[in-house]
Amino acid sequence: EEQAAAAAAGDEERAKEMDKIIADAKAHLATVPTHADDEDISTKDEKLLGAVIGRLKQTDFYVIDKFPSCLRPFYTMPDPDDKKWSNSYDIFIRGEEVTSGAQRIHDPQMLLENGARLGVDLAPIKDYVDSFKYGAFPHAGGGVGLERVVMLFLGLPNIRKTSMFPRDPKRLTP
């Protein structure tokens, strides 16, 4: 639709850009069946899924949950029915991840075993692990990318426009 509108308006540069985006999406779509179930999804996958969900479901928002345990931090609770998966999620707006979160392991022995299995030295966070010995309810958390949310809500072309002190390879200090 956007490509046709650009072509109809005589904006050849935008029409060519949209043609390339469409061709790239179609080429990437052809690779999706080769992805393994326990493979992490790429940024291209996320954007493609956002476009598909937007078109089929008429919504900008979607959630993916039950990521492969091997892709998540050692403190992420595994799915109780299948340890291959984790109790974790990502929230997306228009194919852009805005929140990532998970249920945390709240059992100190399970946390120690998982750290050892993955080769994570828990000595530096011993007090954190020990605090669970006094009892902890099952709990979860998530991190919101507020600048990304603002960028998407305002329709800005780049996240640097939402950050007071944006960082990139050429700018590390304000």
mmCIF file of C-alpha atoms in Angstrom:
data_model
loop_
_atom_site.group_PDB
_atom_site.id
_atom_site.type_symbol
_atom_site.label_atom_id
_atom_site.label_comp_id
_atom_site.label_asym_id
_atom_site.label_seq_id
_atom_site.Cartn_x
_atom_site.Cartn_y
_atom_site.Cartn_z
ATOM 1 C CA GLU A 1 0.000 0.000 0.000
ATOM 2 C CA GLU A 2 2.725 2.453 0.982
ATOM 3 C CA GLN A 3 4.753 1.487 -2.097
ATOM 4 C CA ALA A 4 1.743 2.032 -4.388
ATOM 5 C CA ALA A 5 1.001 5.387 -2.742
ATOM 6 C CA ALA A 6 4.601 6.528 -3.220
ATOM 7 C CA ALA A 7 4.544 5.464 -6.872
ATOM 8 C CA ALA A 8 1.198 7.192 -7.465
ATOM 9 C CA ALA A 9 2.539 10.379 -5.865
ATOM 10 C CA GLY A 10 5.539 10.331 -8.177
ATOM 11 C CA ASP A 11 8.002 9.756 -5.328
ATOM 12 C CA GLU A 12 10.270 7.405 -7.259
ATOM 13 C CA GLU A 13 12.962 7.292 -4.582
ATOM 14 C CA ARG A 14 10.475 6.232 -1.894
ATOM 15 C CA ALA A 15 8.834 3.738 -4.279
ATOM 16 C CA LYS A 16 12.245 2.158 -5.015
ATOM 17 C CA GLU A 17 13.025 2.040 -1.297
ATOM 18 C CA MET A 18 9.692 0.317 -0.636
ATOM 19 C CA ASP A 19 10.331 -2.161 -3.482
ATOM 20 C CA LYS A 20 13.633 -3.092 -1.844
ATOM 21 C CA ILE A 21 12.010 -3.490 1.582
ATOM 22 C CA ILE A 22 9.324 -5.741 0.079
ATOM 23 C CA ALA A 23 11.894 -7.824 -1.833
ATOM 24 C CA ASP A 24 14.051 -8.209 1.298
ATOM 25 C CA ALA A 25 11.009 -9.254 3.364
ATOM 26 C CA LYS A 26 9.972 -11.841 0.767
ATOM 27 C CA ALA A 27 13.519 -13.223 0.597
ATOM 28 C CA HIS A 28 13.693 -13.436 4.393
ATOM 29 C CA LEU A 29 10.250 -15.034 4.588
ATOM 30 C CA ALA A 30 11.554 -17.877 2.429
ATOM 31 C CA THR A 31 14.186 -18.672 5.102
ATOM 32 C CA VAL A 32 11.733 -18.874 8.014
ATOM 33 C CA PRO A 33 10.841 -22.586 7.528
ATOM 34 C CA THR A 34 14.534 -23.455 7.986
ATOM 35 C CA HIS A 35 14.664 -21.933 11.484
ATOM 36 C CA ALA A 36 14.855 -24.449 14.322
ATOM 37 C CA ASP A 37 12.191 -24.306 17.051
ATOM 38 C CA ASP A 38 14.821 -23.548 19.680
ATOM 39 C CA GLU A 39 16.672 -20.942 17.605
ATOM 40 C CA ASP A 40 16.541 -17.301 18.661
ATOM 41 C CA ILE A 41 14.593 -15.062 16.332
ATOM 42 C CA SER A 42 16.485 -12.287 14.591
ATOM 43 C CA THR A 43 15.610 -8.605 14.297
ATOM 44 C CA LYS A 44 14.480 -9.316 10.722
ATOM 45 C CA ASP A 45 12.208 -12.086 12.055
ATOM 46 C CA GLU A 46 10.726 -9.722 14.638
ATOM 47 C CA LYS A 47 10.028 -7.021 12.049
ATOM 48 C CA LEU A 48 8.537 -9.543 9.616
ATOM 49 C CA LEU A 49 6.344 -11.019 12.348
ATOM 50 C CA GLY A 50 5.213 -7.504 13.279
ATOM 51 C CA ALA A 51 4.202 -6.840 9.659
ATOM 52 C CA VAL A 52 2.373 -10.178 9.394
ATOM 53 C CA ILE A 53 0.517 -9.711 12.692
ATOM 54 C CA GLY A 54 -0.348 -6.131 11.782
ATOM 55 C CA ARG A 55 -1.790 -7.232 8.477
ATOM 56 C CA LEU A 56 -3.607 -10.376 9.655
ATOM 57 C CA LYS A 57 -4.733 -9.287 13.123
ATOM 58 C CA GLN A 58 -4.908 -5.490 12.671
ATOM 59 C CA THR A 59 -2.855 -4.873 15.808
ATOM 60 C CA ASP A 60 0.556 -3.376 16.482
ATOM 61 C CA PHE A 61 1.118 -5.357 19.687
ATOM 62 C CA TYR A 62 2.124 -8.962 20.239
ATOM 63 C CA VAL A 63 3.842 -11.117 22.864
ATOM 64 C CA ILE A 64 6.141 -14.079 22.399
ATOM 65 C CA ASP A 65 6.591 -16.339 25.384
ATOM 66 C CA LYS A 66 8.368 -19.580 26.236
ATOM 67 C CA PHE A 67 11.788 -18.824 24.791
ATOM 68 C CA PRO A 68 14.369 -21.618 24.686
ATOM 69 C CA SER A 69 16.091 -21.922 28.079
ATOM 70 C CA CYS A 70 19.500 -21.957 26.390
ATOM 71 C CA LEU A 71 18.902 -18.382 25.201
ATOM 72 C CA ARG A 72 17.988 -16.894 28.572
ATOM 73 C CA PRO A 73 20.041 -15.911 31.636
ATOM 74 C CA PHE A 74 20.882 -18.554 34.260
ATOM 75 C CA TYR A 75 18.358 -17.103 36.721
ATOM 76 C CA THR A 76 15.363 -17.619 34.388
ATOM 77 C CA MET A 77 12.855 -20.198 35.592
ATOM 78 C CA PRO A 78 12.512 -23.175 33.255
ATOM 79 C CA ASP A 79 9.048 -24.220 32.134
ATOM 80 C CA PRO A 80 7.836 -26.842 34.633
ATOM 81 C CA ASP A 81 6.472 -29.065 31.833
ATOM 82 C CA ASP A 82 9.486 -28.931 29.497
ATOM 83 C CA LYS A 83 12.909 -27.727 30.693
ATOM 84 C CA LYS A 84 13.895 -26.967 27.084
ATOM 85 C CA TRP A 85 11.714 -23.836 27.374
ATOM 86 C CA SER A 86 11.740 -20.988 29.879
ATOM 87 C CA ASN A 87 9.044 -18.946 31.573
ATOM 88 C CA SER A 88 10.042 -15.826 29.685
ATOM 89 C CA TYR A 89 8.527 -13.353 27.258
ATOM 90 C CA ASP A 90 9.124 -10.409 24.960
ATOM 91 C CA ILE A 91 6.555 -7.718 24.176
ATOM 92 C CA PHE A 92 6.606 -6.089 20.745
ATOM 93 C CA ILE A 93 5.136 -3.008 19.105
ATOM 94 C CA ARG A 94 5.173 -3.070 15.286
ATOM 95 C CA GLY A 95 7.965 -5.642 15.209
ATOM 96 C CA GLU A 96 10.161 -3.814 17.726
ATOM 97 C CA GLU A 97 10.910 -5.471 21.057
ATOM 98 C CA VAL A 98 9.989 -3.036 23.835
ATOM 99 C CA THR A 99 10.008 -5.300 26.896
ATOM 100 C CA SER A 100 11.812 -8.481 27.814
ATOM 101 C CA GLY A 101 11.148 -10.382 30.992
ATOM 102 C CA ALA A 102 10.863 -13.678 32.771
ATOM 103 C CA GLN A 103 9.980 -15.523 35.925
ATOM 104 C CA ARG A 104 13.084 -15.649 38.109
ATOM 105 C CA ILE A 105 14.343 -18.756 39.876
ATOM 106 C CA HIS A 106 13.421 -18.240 43.530
ATOM 107 C CA ASP A 107 14.735 -21.548 44.895
ATOM 108 C CA PRO A 108 18.357 -21.160 46.074
ATOM 109 C CA GLN A 109 19.325 -24.781 45.335
ATOM 110 C CA MET A 110 17.877 -24.593 41.816
ATOM 111 C CA LEU A 111 19.712 -21.306 41.265
ATOM 112 C CA LEU A 112 23.029 -22.844 42.401
ATOM 113 C CA GLU A 113 22.518 -25.941 40.230
ATOM 114 C CA ASN A 114 21.617 -23.886 37.169
ATOM 115 C CA GLY A 115 24.609 -21.596 37.659
ATOM 116 C CA ALA A 116 26.944 -24.584 38.023
ATOM 117 C CA ARG A 117 25.443 -26.330 34.970
ATOM 118 C CA LEU A 118 26.049 -23.205 32.863
ATOM 119 C CA GLY A 119 29.475 -22.408 34.336
ATOM 120 C CA VAL A 120 28.347 -19.185 36.018
ATOM 121 C CA ASP A 121 30.381 -18.160 39.081
ATOM 122 C CA LEU A 122 27.803 -17.196 41.687
ATOM 123 C CA ALA A 123 30.390 -16.167 44.313
ATOM 124 C CA PRO A 124 30.078 -12.448 43.425
ATOM 125 C CA ILE A 125 26.305 -12.591 44.079
ATOM 126 C CA LYS A 126 26.407 -14.977 47.073
ATOM 127 C CA ASP A 127 24.324 -12.612 49.210
ATOM 128 C CA TYR A 128 21.639 -12.503 46.520
ATOM 129 C CA VAL A 129 21.515 -16.307 46.298
ATOM 130 C CA ASP A 130 21.576 -16.677 50.086
ATOM 131 C CA SER A 131 18.645 -14.292 50.488
ATOM 132 C CA PHE A 132 16.380 -16.897 48.906
ATOM 133 C CA LYS A 133 17.159 -19.306 51.773
ATOM 134 C CA TYR A 134 14.810 -17.235 53.926
ATOM 135 C CA GLY A 135 11.979 -17.850 51.514
ATOM 136 C CA ALA A 136 10.819 -16.089 48.393
ATOM 137 C CA PHE A 137 7.577 -16.188 46.509
ATOM 138 C CA PRO A 138 7.619 -16.992 42.812
ATOM 139 C CA HIS A 139 8.261 -13.689 41.078
ATOM 140 C CA ALA A 140 9.051 -12.202 37.709
ATOM 141 C CA GLY A 141 10.372 -9.030 36.212
ATOM 142 C CA GLY A 142 10.826 -7.224 32.974
ATOM 143 C CA GLY A 143 12.777 -4.405 31.479
ATOM 144 C CA VAL A 144 10.984 -1.785 29.421
ATOM 145 C CA GLY A 145 12.895 0.026 26.709
ATOM 146 C CA LEU A 146 11.218 3.367 27.392
ATOM 147 C CA GLU A 147 13.113 5.224 24.663
ATOM 148 C CA ARG A 148 12.045 2.589 22.133
ATOM 149 C CA VAL A 149 8.402 2.857 23.259
ATOM 150 C CA VAL A 150 8.523 6.658 22.865
ATOM 151 C CA MET A 151 10.113 6.295 19.406
ATOM 152 C CA LEU A 152 7.325 3.948 18.277
ATOM 153 C CA PHE A 153 4.460 5.954 19.769
ATOM 154 C CA LEU A 154 5.742 9.169 18.195
ATOM 155 C CA GLY A 155 6.594 7.513 14.871
ATOM 156 C CA LEU A 156 10.193 8.708 14.996
ATOM 157 C CA PRO A 157 12.641 7.171 12.511
ATOM 158 C CA ASN A 158 15.490 6.523 14.968
ATOM 159 C CA ILE A 159 15.792 5.785 18.686
ATOM 160 C CA ARG A 160 18.528 8.426 19.016
ATOM 161 C CA LYS A 161 15.820 11.065 18.636
ATOM 162 C CA THR A 162 14.292 9.925 21.951
ATOM 163 C CA SER A 163 17.487 9.870 23.993
ATOM 164 C CA MET A 164 18.992 12.886 25.699
ATOM 165 C CA PHE A 165 22.494 11.431 25.293
ATOM 166 C CA PRO A 166 22.387 8.870 22.483
ATOM 167 C CA ARG A 167 25.343 6.526 22.111
ATOM 168 C CA ASP A 168 26.777 5.109 18.923
ATOM 169 C CA PRO A 169 30.245 4.008 17.732
ATOM 170 C CA LYS A 170 31.259 7.655 17.236
ATOM 171 C CA ARG A 171 29.715 9.085 20.404
ATOM 172 C CA LEU A 172 30.397 7.549 23.792
ATOM 173 C CA THR A 173 30.173 10.637 25.976
ATOM 174 C CA PRO A 174 27.695 13.515 25.930
#
